[in-house]
Short mmCIF file of C-alpha atoms and ligand atoms in Angstrom, two decimals:
data_model
loop_
_atom_site.label_atom_id
_atom_site.label_comp_id
_atom_site.label_asym_id
_atom_site.label_seq_id
_atom_site.Cartn_x
_atom_site.Cartn_y
_atom_site.Cartn_z
CA MET A 1 -94.84 -30.57 55.53
CA LYS A 2 -96.12 -27.22 54.35
CA ILE A 3 -98.88 -27.26 51.76
CA ASN A 4 -99.21 -24.09 49.69
CA LEU A 5 -102.21 -23.25 47.57
CA LEU A 6 -101.18 -21.13 44.61
CA SER A 7 -103.14 -19.67 41.74
CA HIS A 8 -100.01 -19.85 39.59
CA SER A 9 -99.88 -21.45 36.16
CA ALA A 10 -98.33 -24.91 36.15
CA ALA A 11 -96.36 -24.25 32.94
CA ASP A 12 -94.07 -21.52 34.26
CA TRP A 13 -93.78 -22.68 37.87
CA ASN A 14 -90.19 -23.38 38.88
CA THR A 15 -90.05 -26.71 40.69
CA PRO A 16 -87.79 -29.77 40.72
CA LEU A 17 -90.88 -31.95 40.26
CA LEU A 18 -94.22 -31.04 38.76
CA VAL A 19 -96.85 -33.76 39.16
CA VAL A 20 -99.93 -34.18 37.04
CA LEU A 21 -102.50 -36.89 37.65
CA ALA A 22 -103.88 -39.02 34.86
CA ALA A 23 -106.85 -41.37 34.65
CA ASP A 24 -107.63 -44.33 32.44
CA VAL A 25 -110.75 -43.42 30.47
CA ALA A 26 -110.99 -46.76 28.62
CA ALA A 27 -114.56 -47.22 27.47
CA ALA A 28 -115.23 -50.64 28.92
CA LYS A 29 -113.75 -53.47 30.97
CA GLY A 30 -111.20 -55.32 28.86
CA SER A 31 -110.73 -52.56 26.29
CA PRO A 32 -107.16 -51.21 26.08
CA ALA A 33 -106.08 -48.48 28.51
CA ASN A 34 -106.77 -44.93 27.40
CA PRO A 35 -104.74 -42.58 29.64
CA MET A 36 -105.88 -38.98 29.91
CA LEU A 37 -104.33 -36.12 31.90
CA LEU A 38 -106.60 -34.64 34.54
CA THR A 39 -105.83 -31.14 33.32
CA THR A 40 -106.73 -29.08 30.30
CA HIS A 41 -103.53 -27.05 30.60
CA PRO A 42 -102.19 -26.88 26.99
CA ALA A 43 -98.47 -26.89 27.91
CA LEU A 44 -98.89 -29.97 30.15
CA GLN A 45 -101.01 -31.66 27.50
CA ALA A 46 -98.35 -31.00 24.87
CA ALA A 47 -95.48 -32.31 27.01
CA ALA A 48 -97.28 -35.54 27.88
CA ALA A 49 -99.05 -36.26 24.59
CA PRO A 50 -96.43 -38.48 22.91
CA TRP A 51 -96.10 -40.64 26.03
CA LEU A 52 -99.81 -41.05 26.47
CA ALA A 53 -100.05 -42.11 22.83
CA SER A 54 -97.11 -44.54 23.08
CA GLY A 55 -98.96 -46.92 25.43
CA GLU A 56 -96.01 -46.99 27.85
CA PHE A 57 -98.06 -45.34 30.57
CA LYS A 58 -101.53 -46.69 31.25
CA ALA A 59 -102.56 -44.45 34.16
CA ALA A 60 -103.25 -47.45 36.40
CA LEU A 61 -103.66 -46.57 40.08
CA GLY A 62 -100.19 -45.96 41.53
CA GLU A 63 -98.36 -46.07 38.18
CA THR A 64 -95.74 -43.37 37.55
CA PHE A 65 -93.97 -42.09 34.43
CA LEU A 66 -91.16 -39.52 34.54
CA LEU A 67 -90.40 -36.94 31.87
CA PRO A 68 -87.06 -35.25 32.63
CA ALA A 69 -86.51 -31.71 31.32
CA PRO A 70 -89.95 -31.44 29.75
CA THR A 71 -90.11 -28.99 26.86
CA GLY A 72 -92.29 -25.95 27.26
CA LEU A 73 -92.36 -26.15 31.08
CA HIS A 74 -90.27 -24.44 33.75
CA ALA A 75 -90.32 -27.58 35.91
CA ARG A 76 -87.15 -29.68 35.84
CA ARG A 77 -89.16 -32.90 35.81
CA LEU A 78 -92.75 -33.76 34.96
CA LEU A 79 -94.19 -36.81 36.69
CA LEU A 80 -97.36 -38.47 35.46
CA VAL A 81 -99.19 -40.32 38.24
CA GLY A 82 -102.00 -42.74 37.41
CA VAL A 83 -105.16 -42.82 39.47
CA GLY A 84 -106.90 -45.67 37.61
CA LYS A 85 -110.23 -45.82 35.83
CA THR A 86 -112.29 -42.63 35.63
CA GLY A 87 -115.51 -44.47 36.38
CA GLN A 88 -114.33 -44.57 40.01
CA LEU A 89 -112.75 -41.14 40.09
CA SER A 90 -113.37 -39.35 43.38
CA ALA A 91 -111.41 -37.47 45.99
CA HIS A 92 -110.12 -40.86 47.26
CA GLU A 93 -108.10 -41.47 44.13
CA LEU A 94 -106.62 -37.98 44.48
CA ARG A 95 -105.62 -38.81 48.05
CA GLN A 96 -103.75 -41.80 46.72
CA GLY A 97 -102.34 -39.91 43.73
CA ALA A 98 -100.89 -37.15 45.92
CA GLY A 99 -99.41 -39.88 48.13
CA VAL A 100 -97.77 -41.59 45.16
CA ALA A 101 -96.16 -38.28 44.16
CA VAL A 102 -94.72 -37.79 47.65
CA ARG A 103 -93.42 -41.35 47.85
CA TYR A 104 -91.83 -40.91 44.43
CA ALA A 105 -90.02 -37.77 45.56
CA ARG A 106 -88.80 -38.97 48.99
CA PRO A 107 -86.15 -41.56 48.02
CA ARG A 108 -84.89 -39.17 45.33
CA ALA A 109 -84.07 -36.59 48.01
CA LEU A 110 -86.39 -34.01 46.50
CA ARG A 111 -87.55 -31.60 49.18
CA GLU A 112 -90.38 -29.94 47.33
CA LEU A 113 -92.83 -30.72 44.60
CA ALA A 114 -95.82 -29.15 42.91
CA LEU A 115 -99.14 -30.76 42.07
CA ALA A 116 -101.44 -29.48 39.36
CA LEU A 117 -104.97 -29.49 40.78
CA PRO A 118 -106.90 -32.15 38.83
CA GLU A 119 -109.93 -31.16 36.81
CA HIS A 120 -112.74 -33.59 36.24
CA PRO A 121 -116.54 -33.22 36.16
CA SER A 122 -116.91 -35.59 39.13
CA LEU A 123 -114.51 -33.60 41.35
CA THR A 124 -115.37 -30.69 43.64
CA THR A 125 -112.43 -28.46 44.48
CA ALA A 126 -112.58 -28.26 48.29
CA PRO A 127 -112.88 -32.03 48.97
CA ALA A 128 -110.25 -32.65 46.28
CA LEU A 129 -107.79 -30.29 47.99
CA ARG A 130 -108.49 -31.75 51.36
CA ALA A 131 -107.91 -35.31 50.14
CA MET A 132 -104.68 -34.30 48.39
CA ALA A 133 -103.38 -32.67 51.57
CA GLU A 134 -104.22 -35.85 53.50
CA GLY A 135 -102.61 -38.09 50.93
CA ALA A 136 -99.43 -36.04 50.72
CA ILE A 137 -98.93 -35.92 54.49
CA THR A 138 -99.77 -39.56 55.23
CA ALA A 139 -97.37 -40.61 52.46
CA ASP A 140 -94.57 -38.68 54.17
CA PHE A 141 -94.07 -41.34 56.82
CA ASP A 142 -91.77 -44.35 57.22
CA ILE A 143 -91.23 -46.84 60.01
CA ASP A 144 -87.40 -46.97 60.20
CA PHE A 145 -87.14 -44.73 63.29
CA TYR A 146 -84.55 -46.96 64.98
CA ARG A 147 -82.21 -47.52 62.01
CA ALA A 148 -78.79 -45.89 62.07
CA ASP A 149 -79.08 -45.43 58.30
CA ARG A 150 -82.43 -43.68 58.56
CA LYS A 151 -82.43 -40.67 56.29
CA ASP A 152 -84.70 -37.73 56.76
CA LEU A 153 -86.56 -37.92 53.48
CA SER A 154 -89.43 -35.71 54.51
CA ILE A 155 -90.88 -33.34 51.98
CA GLU A 156 -90.76 -29.71 53.08
CA THR A 157 -93.20 -28.12 50.66
CA VAL A 158 -95.99 -29.30 48.42
CA SER A 159 -97.46 -26.57 46.24
CA ILE A 160 -100.87 -27.18 44.76
CA LEU A 161 -101.30 -25.15 41.59
CA LEU A 162 -104.88 -24.14 40.96
CA SER A 163 -104.56 -22.59 37.53
CA GLY A 164 -106.72 -24.06 34.85
CA ALA A 165 -109.09 -25.67 37.32
CA ASP A 166 -112.75 -24.77 37.38
CA LEU A 167 -112.99 -22.97 40.69
CA SER A 168 -116.65 -22.10 40.33
CA GLY A 169 -116.23 -18.39 40.80
CA ALA A 170 -113.41 -18.49 43.36
CA ASP A 171 -111.25 -15.38 43.32
CA LEU A 172 -107.78 -16.36 42.16
CA SER A 173 -106.20 -12.93 42.16
CA GLY A 174 -103.90 -13.96 44.98
CA VAL A 175 -103.48 -16.37 47.85
CA ASP A 176 -104.86 -13.84 50.35
CA ALA A 177 -107.97 -13.28 48.34
CA MET A 178 -108.46 -16.92 47.55
CA ASP A 179 -111.74 -18.49 48.52
CA ALA A 180 -111.35 -19.19 52.24
CA SER A 181 -113.08 -22.53 51.90
CA LEU A 182 -110.18 -23.83 49.83
CA GLN A 183 -107.63 -22.80 52.46
CA THR A 184 -109.86 -24.38 55.11
CA ALA A 185 -109.98 -27.64 53.16
CA VAL A 186 -106.19 -27.83 53.09
CA ARG A 187 -105.94 -26.90 56.77
CA GLU A 188 -108.44 -29.56 57.83
CA GLY A 189 -106.82 -32.22 55.69
CA SER A 190 -103.43 -31.32 57.18
CA ILE A 191 -104.67 -31.52 60.78
CA LEU A 192 -106.31 -34.89 60.20
CA ALA A 193 -103.32 -36.37 58.38
CA GLU A 194 -100.77 -35.07 60.88
CA SER A 195 -102.83 -36.59 63.67
CA GLN A 196 -102.95 -39.84 61.74
CA ASN A 197 -99.15 -39.82 61.49
CA PHE A 198 -98.92 -39.01 65.19
CA ALA A 199 -100.87 -42.22 65.92
CA ARG A 200 -98.78 -44.23 63.45
CA ALA A 201 -95.57 -43.20 65.18
CA LEU A 202 -97.01 -44.33 68.54
CA ILE A 203 -98.21 -47.65 67.10
CA ASN A 204 -94.79 -48.26 65.56
CA GLU A 205 -93.02 -47.89 68.93
CA PRO A 206 -91.76 -51.13 70.49
CA GLY A 207 -93.23 -52.37 73.76
CA ASN A 208 -90.06 -51.77 75.78
CA ILE A 209 -90.13 -48.08 74.92
CA LEU A 210 -93.85 -47.37 74.73
CA THR A 211 -94.88 -48.73 78.14
CA PRO A 212 -98.27 -47.73 79.58
CA THR A 213 -96.50 -45.02 81.61
CA GLU A 214 -94.81 -43.68 78.49
CA LEU A 215 -98.11 -43.70 76.59
CA GLY A 216 -99.51 -41.59 79.42
CA ARG A 217 -96.59 -39.16 79.13
CA ARG A 218 -97.03 -38.82 75.38
CA ALA A 219 -100.78 -38.25 75.73
CA ALA A 220 -100.12 -35.60 78.40
CA ALA A 221 -97.53 -33.86 76.22
CA MET A 222 -99.95 -33.83 73.29
CA ALA A 223 -102.73 -32.48 75.54
CA ALA A 224 -100.48 -29.68 76.81
CA GLU A 225 -99.51 -28.76 73.26
CA PHE A 226 -103.09 -28.56 71.99
CA GLY A 227 -104.95 -27.30 75.06
CA LEU A 228 -106.77 -30.42 76.26
CA ALA A 229 -107.28 -31.34 79.91
CA CYS A 230 -105.43 -34.55 80.77
CA GLU A 231 -105.13 -36.82 83.79
CA VAL A 232 -103.02 -39.96 83.99
CA HIS A 233 -103.79 -42.41 86.80
CA SER A 234 -102.35 -45.77 87.81
CA THR A 235 -102.94 -48.79 90.07
CA GLU A 236 -104.14 -46.90 93.12
CA LYS A 237 -106.88 -45.10 91.20
CA LEU A 238 -107.93 -48.34 89.48
CA ARG A 239 -108.41 -49.89 92.93
CA GLU A 240 -110.31 -46.86 94.17
CA LEU A 241 -112.67 -47.05 91.18
CA GLY A 242 -113.08 -50.81 91.56
CA MET A 243 -111.83 -51.57 88.07
CA GLY A 244 -111.43 -55.28 88.79
CA ALA A 245 -111.36 -56.32 85.13
CA PHE A 246 -108.66 -53.81 84.12
CA ILE A 247 -106.63 -54.61 87.27
CA ALA A 248 -106.79 -58.36 86.53
CA VAL A 249 -105.11 -57.87 83.15
CA ALA A 250 -102.56 -55.38 84.48
CA GLN A 251 -101.49 -57.38 87.55
CA GLY A 252 -99.21 -59.79 85.67
CA SER A 253 -96.85 -57.04 84.55
CA SER A 254 -94.12 -55.21 86.42
CA GLN A 255 -95.07 -52.15 84.36
CA PRO A 256 -97.82 -50.19 86.11
CA PRO A 257 -101.05 -49.59 84.15
CA ALA A 258 -102.11 -46.16 82.92
CA LEU A 259 -105.67 -44.86 82.93
CA ILE A 260 -105.58 -41.77 80.74
CA VAL A 261 -108.44 -39.27 80.63
CA LEU A 262 -108.51 -36.46 78.05
CA ARG A 263 -111.18 -33.79 77.89
CA TYR A 264 -112.18 -31.40 75.16
CA GLU A 265 -114.55 -28.54 76.06
CA PRO A 266 -115.82 -26.42 73.18
CA VAL A 267 -115.56 -22.63 73.43
CA SER A 268 -118.66 -22.27 71.29
CA ALA A 269 -121.83 -23.58 72.93
CA PRO A 270 -122.59 -27.20 72.07
CA SER A 271 -125.76 -27.63 70.05
CA PRO A 272 -128.63 -28.33 72.50
CA ASP A 273 -129.24 -31.87 71.27
CA ALA A 274 -125.53 -32.74 71.04
CA PRO A 275 -124.45 -35.68 73.18
CA VAL A 276 -121.34 -35.84 75.36
CA ILE A 277 -119.15 -38.14 73.34
CA GLY A 278 -116.94 -40.65 75.11
CA LEU A 279 -114.06 -42.21 73.15
CA VAL A 280 -112.51 -45.30 74.71
CA GLY A 281 -109.28 -46.94 73.55
CA LYS A 282 -107.66 -50.34 74.11
CA GLY A 283 -104.06 -49.61 75.03
CA ILE A 284 -102.35 -52.97 75.54
CA THR A 285 -98.73 -51.94 74.94
CA PHE A 286 -97.78 -55.60 74.60
CA ASP A 287 -100.05 -58.64 74.47
CA THR A 288 -98.28 -61.94 75.18
CA GLY A 289 -101.65 -63.59 75.79
CA GLY A 290 -100.78 -63.90 79.49
CA ILE A 291 -101.09 -67.40 81.01
CA SER A 292 -103.04 -68.43 77.87
CA ILE A 293 -99.82 -67.52 76.10
CA LYS A 294 -99.63 -66.86 72.36
CA PRO A 295 -97.34 -68.85 70.02
CA ALA A 296 -93.91 -67.26 69.44
CA GLU A 297 -94.48 -66.79 65.72
CA ASN A 298 -95.51 -63.18 65.02
CA MET A 299 -95.86 -62.38 68.71
CA ASP A 300 -93.66 -59.32 68.08
CA ARG A 301 -96.65 -57.79 66.33
CA MET A 302 -98.49 -57.50 69.59
CA LYS A 303 -96.67 -54.22 70.23
CA TYR A 304 -99.44 -52.70 68.13
CA ASP A 305 -102.19 -53.88 70.47
CA MET A 306 -102.45 -50.25 71.62
CA ALA A 307 -103.59 -48.98 68.21
CA GLY A 308 -107.13 -48.33 69.46
CA ALA A 309 -105.69 -46.11 72.21
CA ALA A 310 -103.43 -44.34 69.70
CA SER A 311 -106.42 -43.71 67.40
CA VAL A 312 -108.44 -42.18 70.21
CA ILE A 313 -105.54 -40.00 71.43
CA ALA A 314 -104.87 -38.90 67.85
CA ALA A 315 -108.55 -38.15 67.21
CA MET A 316 -108.50 -35.94 70.33
CA ARG A 317 -105.43 -34.21 68.90
CA ALA A 318 -107.38 -33.42 65.73
CA ILE A 319 -110.53 -32.44 67.66
CA ALA A 320 -108.53 -30.01 69.81
CA GLN A 321 -107.49 -28.17 66.65
CA LEU A 322 -110.72 -28.39 64.66
CA LYS A 323 -112.74 -27.24 67.69
CA PRO A 324 -116.21 -28.66 66.98
CA ALA A 325 -119.10 -27.44 69.17
CA VAL A 326 -119.49 -30.74 71.01
CA ARG A 327 -118.13 -32.07 74.31
CA VAL A 328 -115.72 -34.97 74.02
CA LEU A 329 -113.92 -37.01 76.63
CA ALA A 330 -111.52 -39.88 76.09
CA VAL A 331 -110.64 -42.80 78.35
CA ILE A 332 -107.59 -44.91 77.57
CA CYS A 333 -106.98 -48.18 79.38
CA SER A 334 -103.35 -49.10 79.01
CA CYS A 335 -101.36 -52.01 80.46
CA GLU A 336 -99.31 -55.03 79.44
CA ASN A 337 -100.75 -58.55 79.27
CA MET A 338 -98.02 -60.78 80.73
CA PRO A 339 -97.64 -64.27 82.24
CA ASP A 340 -96.29 -64.08 85.79
CA GLY A 341 -96.69 -65.47 89.29
CA ARG A 342 -99.13 -62.66 89.97
CA ALA A 343 -100.90 -62.87 86.61
CA TYR A 344 -104.63 -63.57 86.38
CA LYS A 345 -105.53 -67.12 85.37
CA PRO A 346 -108.16 -69.01 83.42
CA GLY A 347 -110.93 -69.86 85.87
CA ASP A 348 -110.49 -66.67 87.91
CA VAL A 349 -113.60 -64.64 88.60
CA VAL A 350 -113.19 -60.86 88.66
CA THR A 351 -115.63 -58.05 89.38
CA ALA A 352 -115.79 -55.21 86.88
CA MET A 353 -116.33 -51.57 87.89
CA SER A 354 -119.99 -51.91 86.86
CA GLY A 355 -120.42 -54.70 89.44
CA LYS A 356 -120.72 -57.50 86.89
CA THR A 357 -118.75 -60.65 87.64
CA ILE A 358 -116.64 -62.15 84.88
CA GLU A 359 -115.31 -65.68 84.62
CA ILE A 360 -111.95 -65.70 82.85
CA ILE A 361 -111.79 -68.48 80.27
CA ASN A 362 -108.83 -67.22 78.27
CA THR A 363 -106.37 -64.59 79.49
CA ASP A 364 -105.67 -63.68 75.86
CA ALA A 365 -109.13 -62.14 75.61
CA GLU A 366 -107.82 -59.21 77.67
CA GLY A 367 -108.84 -56.26 75.51
CA ARG A 368 -112.54 -56.65 76.26
CA LEU A 369 -111.72 -56.72 80.00
CA VAL A 370 -109.87 -53.41 80.06
CA LEU A 371 -112.51 -51.87 77.77
CA ALA A 372 -115.34 -53.09 80.03
CA ASP A 373 -114.04 -50.83 82.79
CA GLY A 374 -113.10 -48.02 80.40
CA LEU A 375 -116.58 -47.96 78.84
CA HIS A 376 -118.25 -47.98 82.25
CA TYR A 377 -115.95 -45.27 83.57
CA ALA A 378 -116.66 -43.02 80.54
CA GLN A 379 -120.37 -43.22 81.39
CA THR A 380 -119.72 -42.23 85.01
CA LEU A 381 -117.76 -39.22 83.67
CA GLY A 382 -120.87 -38.12 81.79
CA ALA A 383 -120.57 -39.62 78.32
CA THR A 384 -123.99 -40.11 76.71
CA CYS A 385 -122.72 -41.55 73.43
CA LEU A 386 -119.79 -43.94 73.22
CA LEU A 387 -117.26 -45.11 70.68
CA ASN A 388 -114.43 -47.52 71.39
CA ALA A 389 -111.55 -48.51 69.13
CA ALA A 390 -109.59 -51.71 69.67
CA THR A 391 -107.40 -54.34 68.04
CA LEU A 392 -109.80 -56.77 69.64
CA THR A 393 -109.98 -60.04 67.72
CA GLY A 394 -108.15 -62.08 65.11
CA ALA A 395 -111.63 -63.21 64.11
CA ILE A 396 -112.45 -59.82 62.54
CA GLY A 397 -109.70 -60.55 59.99
CA THR A 398 -111.21 -63.98 59.29
CA ALA A 399 -114.54 -62.27 58.59
CA LEU A 400 -113.47 -59.16 56.68
CA GLY A 401 -109.80 -59.58 55.70
CA GLN A 402 -107.51 -56.58 55.79
CA ILE A 403 -109.76 -54.34 53.68
CA ASN A 404 -112.69 -53.42 55.91
CA ALA A 405 -112.49 -52.89 59.63
CA GLY A 406 -115.41 -54.09 61.73
CA LEU A 407 -118.11 -51.81 63.13
CA PHE A 408 -120.56 -52.98 65.79
CA CYS A 409 -123.35 -50.75 67.02
CA ASN A 410 -126.42 -50.99 69.26
CA HIS A 411 -128.25 -48.10 67.56
CA ASP A 412 -129.04 -47.92 63.83
CA ALA A 413 -129.08 -44.13 63.49
CA THR A 414 -125.69 -43.84 65.19
CA ALA A 415 -124.21 -46.53 62.95
CA ARG A 416 -125.56 -44.66 59.92
CA GLN A 417 -124.11 -41.38 61.15
CA PHE A 418 -120.69 -43.06 61.35
CA LEU A 419 -120.97 -44.86 58.01
CA ASP A 420 -122.08 -41.59 56.37
CA VAL A 421 -118.74 -39.88 57.00
CA LEU A 422 -116.83 -42.66 55.21
CA SER A 423 -117.60 -40.97 51.89
CA LEU A 424 -115.53 -38.05 53.14
CA THR A 425 -112.64 -39.97 54.70
CA GLY A 426 -112.35 -42.86 52.25
CA GLU A 427 -111.88 -45.40 55.07
CA LYS A 428 -113.66 -48.75 55.05
CA PHE A 429 -115.76 -50.10 57.91
CA TRP A 430 -118.34 -52.85 57.56
CA ARG A 431 -121.20 -53.24 60.00
CA MET A 432 -121.28 -56.56 61.83
CA PRO A 433 -124.08 -57.95 64.00
CA CYS A 434 -124.28 -57.78 67.77
CA SER A 435 -127.96 -58.53 68.39
CA ASP A 436 -129.02 -60.18 71.64
CA ASP A 437 -129.43 -63.62 70.04
CA TYR A 438 -125.62 -63.88 70.13
CA ARG A 439 -125.47 -63.44 73.89
CA ASP A 440 -125.52 -67.17 74.75
CA GLN A 441 -121.84 -67.29 73.73
CA ILE A 442 -120.75 -65.33 76.81
CA GLN A 443 -123.14 -66.86 79.37
CA SER A 444 -121.16 -68.28 82.29
CA GLN A 445 -122.33 -71.01 84.67
CA ILE A 446 -120.64 -69.54 87.71
CA ALA A 447 -120.51 -65.76 87.06
CA ASP A 448 -122.57 -63.14 85.23
CA ILE A 449 -120.56 -63.54 82.02
CA LYS A 450 -117.39 -65.19 80.74
CA ASN A 451 -114.69 -63.52 78.67
CA THR A 452 -114.74 -65.85 75.64
CA GLY A 453 -117.34 -67.97 73.96
CA GLY A 454 -114.81 -70.75 73.52
CA SER A 455 -116.29 -71.25 70.05
CA ARG A 456 -114.60 -70.66 66.70
CA PHE A 457 -117.80 -69.14 65.38
CA ALA A 458 -118.52 -65.40 65.32
CA GLY A 459 -115.52 -64.58 67.50
CA ALA A 460 -115.59 -60.86 66.71
CA THR A 461 -119.29 -60.68 67.56
CA ALA A 462 -118.73 -62.61 70.81
CA ALA A 463 -116.23 -59.92 71.83
CA ALA A 464 -118.72 -57.19 70.88
CA MET A 465 -121.45 -58.93 72.93
CA PHE A 466 -119.10 -58.85 75.91
CA LEU A 467 -118.51 -55.09 75.54
CA LYS A 468 -122.23 -54.49 75.08
CA GLU A 469 -122.80 -55.81 78.62
CA PHE A 470 -121.16 -52.62 79.89
CA ILE A 471 -123.24 -50.15 77.88
CA GLY A 472 -126.21 -48.56 79.65
CA ASP A 473 -129.59 -49.52 78.20
CA ASN A 474 -131.96 -47.43 80.33
CA PRO A 475 -131.68 -44.89 78.85
CA LEU A 476 -129.92 -46.53 75.94
CA ILE A 477 -126.42 -45.19 75.38
CA PRO A 478 -125.68 -45.27 71.65
CA TRP A 479 -122.38 -47.11 71.26
CA ILE A 480 -120.01 -47.97 68.43
CA HIS A 481 -117.27 -50.58 68.72
CA LEU A 482 -114.55 -50.52 66.05
CA ASP A 483 -112.51 -53.72 65.74
CA ILE A 484 -109.36 -52.65 63.88
CA ALA A 485 -107.22 -55.73 64.64
CA ALA A 486 -106.72 -56.75 61.00
CA THR A 487 -106.48 -53.29 59.43
CA THR A 488 -104.03 -51.61 61.80
CA TRP A 489 -100.82 -52.99 60.34
CA LEU A 490 -100.08 -53.06 56.61
CA ASP A 491 -97.74 -55.93 55.74
CA ASP A 492 -96.98 -54.68 52.25
CA GLN A 493 -96.31 -51.12 51.28
CA LYS A 494 -98.55 -49.39 48.78
CA PRO A 495 -97.34 -46.86 46.19
CA TRP A 496 -98.98 -44.17 48.36
CA GLN A 497 -98.31 -45.60 51.81
CA SER A 498 -95.50 -47.08 53.85
CA ARG A 499 -95.81 -50.57 55.28
CA GLY A 500 -96.54 -50.67 59.00
CA PRO A 501 -99.19 -48.84 61.01
CA SER A 502 -102.04 -47.67 58.80
CA GLY A 503 -103.49 -45.14 61.21
CA ILE A 504 -106.99 -46.31 60.38
CA ALA A 505 -110.03 -44.80 62.14
CA ILE A 506 -108.58 -41.47 63.28
CA ARG A 507 -109.96 -39.39 60.44
CA THR A 508 -113.34 -41.12 60.53
CA ILE A 509 -113.73 -40.91 64.32
CA THR A 510 -112.90 -37.20 64.14
CA GLU A 511 -115.40 -36.53 61.34
CA TRP A 512 -118.04 -38.56 63.16
CA VAL A 513 -117.51 -36.43 66.29
CA ARG A 514 -117.74 -33.26 64.17
CA SER A 515 -121.04 -34.48 62.71
CA TYR A 516 -122.64 -33.98 66.16
CA ALA A 517 -121.71 -30.30 66.22
CA GLY A 518 -124.49 -29.45 63.75
N1 BES B 601 -104.79 -58.47 70.58
C1 BES B 601 -105.47 -59.67 70.23
C2 BES B 601 -106.20 -59.57 68.89
C3 BES B 601 -105.32 -59.37 67.68
C4 BES B 601 -105.01 -60.45 66.88
C5 BES B 601 -104.90 -58.13 67.31
C6 BES B 601 -104.25 -60.27 65.76
C7 BES B 601 -104.14 -57.93 66.18
C8 BES B 601 -103.81 -59.01 65.40
C9 BES B 601 -106.50 -60.00 71.30
O1 BES B 601 -106.18 -59.61 72.58
C10 BES B 601 -106.61 -61.49 71.32
O2 BES B 601 -105.66 -62.12 71.65
N2 BES B 601 -107.77 -62.00 70.93
C11 BES B 601 -107.99 -63.40 70.90
C12 BES B 601 -109.34 -63.67 71.49
C13 BES B 601 -109.60 -65.13 71.78
C14 BES B 601 -108.72 -65.61 72.90
C15 BES B 601 -111.05 -65.28 72.13
C16 BES B 601 -107.93 -63.86 69.45
O3 BES B 601 -108.38 -63.12 68.57
O4 BES B 601 -107.40 -64.93 69.21
MN1 MN B 602 -104.97 -60.99 73.60
ZN1 ZN B 603 -104.94 -57.98 72.75
#
C-alpha cells in the first residue's frame, strides 16, 4: 500500500471514496449521541450535516455511514467513520478509524481511497499521521491465503489530505516542501505496520508448511532483503553449545530444530550508555504438548505457538529499516513439540546450556525450556539487556483476558521504559509480578529446578520465575518477558482488523529498542 500525503483540498479531490472521521461529542454518559465531523472543511460539513442531524449515524467507534454522489464534492462517495467519544480521542482512535475505512473499501473492490486529516485540539499532526498509516496498513490484511476463492482486495493507494488541518506552521505549498517530520511520521508508521503484517503472515502459516527449517529460511530471506546478518543453525550446533533444554523439546520431532541468530549493527555510533539489546523468541511451530499431550479440541491453534519468534523477527525487520543507534541481536529457538519414541518424558532431567539441571514435570511446558537456552545464549553473544516474547501460558489469559498481554520484568526502570512507549503504539501490556517469593513453585527435589509448579495458581508467574533463573544477576541483566499467549490470535474480527493473528508486540518492541538510541 502506498500512502500519499497531499496538501490538496478534500472538496475537489477526485477519488472513488473520500473518508472523513467523526466523533461523538455527547456531553455526558447516557446523554444522546452528538456526532461531529473531525474537520472544519465547509464542503464536507455541508454534505454531512443532514445525516448528522438525522440521528442515523452516531459516530460510535467502528460505525460507518455512506453518502453516494455527495453534492458539492468531487469524490464519488463520502464515507463517515465513527471513532467514538471525543473524551478519549487520541491517535489510537485514528489508527482504528483509518483501519475501518480500509476494511470498508476492500470487499467493495475499491483500490484507492482518500482520508481527510482529522482536526481536533487533542491531536498532534505527526503522531496522527503515523497512527493512520499504521491503521490503514494493518487493516489491509486477511487470513485466507490458502483459499481458491481468495481475492486480492488490497488497497493500492491511500491519500491523506492535509488541507484544513492546523499544521502549526508547516509549509503546504507542495509535497516536496512539506514539513519533513510529517513524511517521516508516515514512513515510520508504514515500516512498523508492514513489519506487523509480515509477522501476521508467518503466524497464520500452518505447521506443515512453516516448519522450523522454513522459519529459518524466511528469517534469512528477510535479513538478506534488509541488510541484517543472519545465521541459521540446527541439531549439531545445539549439541556443541550444550543446549540440553532446547534439544530435549526438539528431539521428539522428525523436523530438525532451527536456532536463528539475527544481528543489527548501527552505522551511527551507539550512544555510550546504550546496552546491547538481545531479543529472544519462542518459535514452537507446532505444540502438541508432547508426551503430556494436549486435548484434541483447539489443538490446531498451536500452529501459532511461534508468534513470539515472529514478533522478534518482524521487530528486527523494522529495526533494520529505522536504523536506531543501538546494537541489537536476536535469538530464535524454533522446533516442534511432538510425542514420539524419542520424545522427552515427564521425570526426565536435562541440563540447560547455563549448566542448571531441570526436572521435567510436564512436557507441555516446553516454551520455557527452549527460551532458557535462548536467553542464556543471547548473553554469551554479548547482550546486556534482554527481552523475550512468547506464547508461554494459558494462565496469562486467565489473569488478563485477551485485552492486555503480560509483561514481567526484573528491573523497574526497564519496565517503565517499555510501558512508556505504549502511549505511542497503542498496545496494551500489564505488568505482572515475578519477585523471588514466587520461586518455591519451581523448586525441584532432585534437580536445580522443575519446569512447572504443578499448581493452578499464578501459572504465568511460575513460567516467568523459570525464565528468570537464566538471567544473569551479577551484574544484573535487565530483562523483560512478554507473555502474548492470549493476545496473539483474535477470534472475532474487528471493524478495523481481520480475525486471526494480531501481530501484537512488534511495534512496541521496536519503539522500546529505539528508546535506547537516545
Ligand atoms: N503454547 C502453550 C501456551 C498457550 C496456550 C499458547 C494457549 C496459546 C494459547 C504452552 O506451551 C503450554 O502448553 N503451556 C501450558 C503450561 C502448563 C503445562 C504449565 C499451559 O498453559 O497449559
Ligand atoms: Mn506447550
Ligand atoms: Zn507452547
